[in-house]
Amino acid sequence: MVATFGGAVSTLVPMAFSLALRVDQLAPGRPELLGYILAASATAALIATPLTGVLSDRTRTQWGRRRPFTVGGVALGLAAVPLLILAHDIPTLGLGWVLCSLGFGTAGSSLRNFQADHLSRQQRGKVSGITSLTMQVSPVIGILVAGAVAHSTVLLFLLPSLLGATCLLLFAVLVPERSSADSRFGRRLSLMALLRSYGFRPRDAPDFAWLWVGRFVVFSGLAFTTSYSTFFYAQRLGLPVADVAAILAVTSLLSVVSLGSGSLGAGWLSDRLGRRRPFVAIGGVISAIGCVVAAGAWNLPVLLTGSFLMSFGVAVFMAVSSAITLDVLPERNTQAGRYMAITMFSQRIPTVIAPLVAPLLLAVPGAPASGNFAVLYVAAGFLVVSGCGVIAARVRGVA
């Protein structure tokens, strides 16, 4: 959990605040450039994640299969931070973020693969709930730190990266993993086999396929809200972008309650009751209601209400859908890294597409010049509840 916290801080804080502020500094009045940067980093992750997943499945070292990728990812992420700090134009900033997110994302993927290797069915709901809570709370703490140093470009990117690296490296050093040096594989890894590992046959794993589709739709909706939250609050409260950090800190602190009760409560109850799908449906409905409330909000109390409902619903969904992923994961003993990477496709592809589609929704007439966020948030709510409905109705291998 400590390592998960670190990995989330190192990537989610820049996505939620630091990059938006940096884009506003380098290209004032061009919020769509943030979407292009996030889309570029997500594209790089789409290519790299299955590759590192397959390679980690087949890695033979005294350190085990997963830890080399934890350490290597941290090294790449830290090496890219100077590019973010020293960038004088958007292309350089984009390159820096692609490398930084790729590094810390690889380290984070190694943690998820470790869970798939070792977590028993009886603990998946609870641990997924704690993991989800950690992933959601880490930006809260990170944004509080970032807001305190918002006028220092160096600290704005350096502090989250150092905190993340410390937590991840503690995991690599302190948590033992069985040596894989003597592992044997039935077939050599060829280029064609590597390319085929990027996909799977839905007929062979129908529950996994429907879960993938549902997650894809849900994360498409969530990407609309997370990518542009800084600009959304600036518009609705009439604030400069640089001053939004204080508002994000308030909403983040409030969300600790919703995230804690949603993640831990849903995860624990789903293990206790042996039921997963009803919680997914409930989470989708609550989150969609929060999106609609936020869409019509022009003052802080209503914005906080919408934010609370969205975060609670997302927390319920994340905790239980993560447990479902582990429940229906194909070929767990030999290809867990590969299928966990394919699962992440359902989360990463939307982060490529949504930031490119969002400007079209923001451009719908009838809103201030800074964008039609009402349409954006209503669309997000529709996608979230639809994706949750797909999982609840079609994934039959879990209750």
Coordinates of N, CA and C in Angstrom, one line a residue, residues 300-381:
L300 N -19.6 27.0 -4.9 CA -18.7 26.0 -4.2 C -19.5 24.9 -3.5
P301 N -20.6 25.2 -2.8 CA -21.3 24.1 -2.1 C -21.9 23.1 -3.0
V302 N -22.4 23.5 -4.1 CA -23.0 22.5 -5.1 C -21.8 21.7 -5.8
L303 N -20.7 22.4 -6.1 CA -19.6 21.7 -6.6 C -19.0 20.7 -5.7
L304 N -19.0 21.0 -4.4 CA -18.5 20.0 -3.4 C -19.5 18.8 -3.3
T305 N -20.8 19.1 -3.4 CA -21.7 18.0 -3.4 C -21.5 17.0 -4.5
G306 N -21.4 17.6 -5.7 CA -21.2 16.8 -6.9 C -19.9 16.0 -6.8
S307 N -18.8 16.7 -6.3 CA -17.5 16.0 -6.2 C -17.6 14.9 -5.2
F308 N -18.3 15.0 -4.1 CA -18.5 14.0 -3.1 C -19.2 12.8 -3.6
L309 N -20.3 13.0 -4.4 CA -21.0 11.9 -4.9 C -20.2 11.1 -6.0
M310 N -19.5 11.9 -6.8 CA -18.6 11.3 -7.9 C -17.5 10.4 -7.2
S311 N -16.8 11.0 -6.2 CA -15.7 10.2 -5.6 C -16.2 9.0 -4.9
F312 N -17.4 9.1 -4.2 CA -17.9 7.9 -3.5 C -18.3 6.8 -4.5
G313 N -19.0 7.2 -5.6 CA -19.4 6.2 -6.6 C -18.1 5.5 -7.2
V314 N -17.2 6.4 -7.6 CA -15.9 5.8 -8.2 C -15.2 4.9 -7.2
A315 N -15.2 5.3 -6.0 CA -14.5 4.4 -5.0 C -15.1 3.1 -4.9
V316 N -16.4 3.0 -4.9 CA -17.2 1.7 -4.8 C -16.8 0.9 -6.0
F317 N -16.9 1.6 -7.2 CA -16.6 0.8 -8.5 C -15.2 0.3 -8.5
M318 N -14.2 1.2 -8.2 CA -12.8 0.8 -8.3 C -12.5 -0.4 -7.4
A319 N -13.0 -0.3 -6.2 CA -12.6 -1.4 -5.2 C -13.2 -2.8 -5.7
V320 N -14.4 -2.8 -6.1 CA -15.1 -4.1 -6.5 C -14.6 -4.5 -7.9
S321 N -14.5 -3.6 -8.8 CA -14.1 -4.0 -10.2 C -12.6 -4.6 -10.1
S322 N -11.8 -4.0 -9.3 CA -10.4 -4.6 -9.1 C -10.5 -6.0 -8.6
A323 N -11.4 -6.3 -7.6 CA -11.5 -7.6 -7.1 C -12.1 -8.6 -8.2
I324 N -13.0 -8.1 -9.0 CA -13.5 -8.9 -10.1 C -12.4 -9.2 -11.1
T325 N -11.6 -8.3 -11.4 CA -10.5 -8.5 -12.3 C -9.6 -9.7 -11.9
L326 N -9.3 -9.7 -10.6 CA -8.5 -10.8 -10.0 C -9.3 -12.1 -10.0
D327 N -10.6 -12.0 -9.9 CA -11.4 -13.2 -9.8 C -11.5 -13.9 -11.2
V328 N -11.5 -13.1 -12.3 CA -11.7 -13.7 -13.6 C -10.5 -13.7 -14.5
L329 N -9.3 -13.4 -13.9 CA -8.1 -13.2 -14.7 C -7.7 -14.6 -15.3
P330 N -7.5 -14.6 -16.6 CA -7.2 -15.9 -17.3 C -5.7 -16.2 -17.0
E331 N -5.3 -17.5 -17.0 CA -4.0 -18.0 -17.0 C -3.1 -17.3 -15.9
R332 N -3.7 -17.3 -14.7 CA -3.1 -16.5 -13.6 C -1.6 -17.0 -13.3
N333 N -1.4 -18.3 -13.3 CA -0.1 -18.8 -12.9 C 1.0 -18.6 -13.8
T334 N 0.7 -18.4 -15.1 CA 1.8 -18.3 -16.1 C 1.8 -16.9 -16.8
Q335 N 0.7 -16.2 -16.9 CA 0.6 -15.0 -17.7 C -0.1 -13.9 -17.0
A336 N 0.0 -13.8 -15.7 CA -0.6 -12.8 -14.9 C -0.2 -11.4 -15.4
G337 N 1.1 -11.2 -15.6 CA 1.5 -9.9 -16.1 C 0.9 -9.4 -17.4
R338 N 0.8 -10.4 -18.3 CA 0.2 -10.1 -19.6 C -1.2 -9.7 -19.5
Y339 N -2.0 -10.5 -18.7 CA -3.5 -10.2 -18.6 C -3.7 -8.9 -17.8
M340 N -2.9 -8.7 -16.8 CA -3.1 -7.4 -16.0 C -2.8 -6.2 -16.9
A341 N -1.8 -6.4 -17.9 CA -1.5 -5.3 -18.8 C -2.7 -5.1 -19.8
I342 N -3.3 -6.2 -20.2 CA -4.5 -6.1 -21.1 C -5.6 -5.4 -20.4
T343 N -5.8 -5.8 -19.1 CA -6.8 -5.1 -18.2 C -6.6 -3.6 -18.2
M344 N -5.3 -3.2 -18.1 CA -5.0 -1.8 -18.0 C -5.3 -1.1 -19.4
F345 N -5.3 -1.8 -20.5 CA -5.7 -1.2 -21.8 C -7.1 -0.6 -21.6
S346 N -8.0 -1.2 -20.9 CA -9.3 -0.7 -20.7 C -9.3 0.7 -19.9
Q347 N -8.2 0.9 -19.2 CA -8.1 2.2 -18.5 C -7.2 3.2 -19.3
R348 N -6.3 2.7 -20.0 CA -5.3 3.5 -20.7 C -5.8 4.1 -22.0
I349 N -6.5 3.2 -22.8 CA -7.0 3.7 -24.1 C -8.0 4.9 -23.9
P350 N -8.9 4.9 -23.0 CA -9.7 6.1 -22.8 C -8.9 7.3 -22.5
T351 N -7.7 7.2 -21.8 CA -7.0 8.4 -21.5 C -6.3 8.9 -22.8
V352 N -6.2 8.1 -23.8 CA -5.8 8.6 -25.1 C -6.9 9.2 -25.9
I353 N -8.1 8.6 -25.9 CA -9.2 9.1 -26.7 C -9.9 10.2 -26.1
A354 N -10.2 10.1 -24.8 CA -11.1 11.1 -24.1 C -10.5 12.5 -24.2
P355 N -9.2 12.8 -23.9 CA -8.7 14.1 -24.0 C -8.8 14.7 -25.4
L356 N -8.9 13.9 -26.4 CA -9.0 14.3 -27.8 C -10.5 14.6 -28.1
V357 N -11.4 13.8 -27.5 CA -12.8 14.0 -27.8 C -13.4 15.2 -26.9
A358 N -12.8 15.3 -25.7 CA -13.4 16.3 -24.8 C -13.4 17.8 -25.4
P359 N -12.4 18.2 -26.2 CA -12.5 19.5 -26.8 C -13.7 19.7 -27.7
L360 N -14.1 18.6 -28.3 CA -15.3 18.7 -29.2 C -16.6 19.0 -28.3
L361 N -16.6 18.3 -27.1 CA -17.8 18.5 -26.2 C -17.7 19.9 -25.6
L362 N -16.5 20.4 -25.3 CA -16.3 21.7 -24.7 C -16.7 22.8 -25.7
A363 N -16.6 22.5 -27.0 CA -16.9 23.5 -28.0 C -18.4 23.6 -28.4
V364 N -19.2 22.7 -27.8 CA -20.7 22.8 -28.0 C -21.2 24.2 -27.7
P365 N -21.9 24.8 -28.5 CA -22.4 26.2 -28.3 C -23.2 26.3 -27.0
G366 N -23.3 27.6 -26.5 CA -24.2 27.8 -25.4 C -23.5 27.9 -24.0
A367 N -22.2 28.1 -24.0 CA -21.5 28.1 -22.8 C -20.4 29.2 -22.8
P368 N -19.8 29.6 -21.7 CA -18.7 30.6 -21.7 C -17.6 30.2 -22.6
A369 N -16.8 31.1 -23.0 CA -15.7 30.9 -23.9 C -14.7 29.9 -23.4
S370 N -14.6 29.6 -22.1 CA -13.7 28.7 -21.6 C -14.1 27.2 -21.7
G371 N -15.4 27.0 -22.2 CA -15.8 25.6 -22.5 C -17.1 25.2 -22.0
N372 N -17.8 24.3 -22.6 CA -19.1 23.8 -22.2 C -18.9 22.6 -21.3
F373 N -18.6 22.9 -20.1 CA -18.3 21.8 -19.1 C -19.6 21.0 -18.7
A374 N -20.8 21.6 -18.9 CA -22.0 21.0 -18.5 C -22.2 19.7 -19.4
V375 N -22.0 19.9 -20.7 CA -22.1 18.8 -21.7 C -21.0 17.7 -21.4
L376 N -19.8 18.2 -21.0 CA -18.7 17.2 -20.8 C -19.1 16.4 -19.5
Y377 N -19.6 17.0 -18.5 CA -19.9 16.2 -17.3 C -21.1 15.3 -17.4
V378 N -22.1 15.7 -18.1 CA -23.3 14.9 -18.4 C -22.9 13.7 -19.2
A379 N -22.0 13.9 -20.2 CA -21.5 12.8 -21.0 C -20.7 11.8 -20.2
A380 N -19.9 12.3 -19.3 CA -19.1 11.5 -18.4 C -20.0 10.6 -17.5
G381 N -21.1 11.2 -16.9 CA -22.0 10.4 -16.1 C -22.7 9.3 -16.9

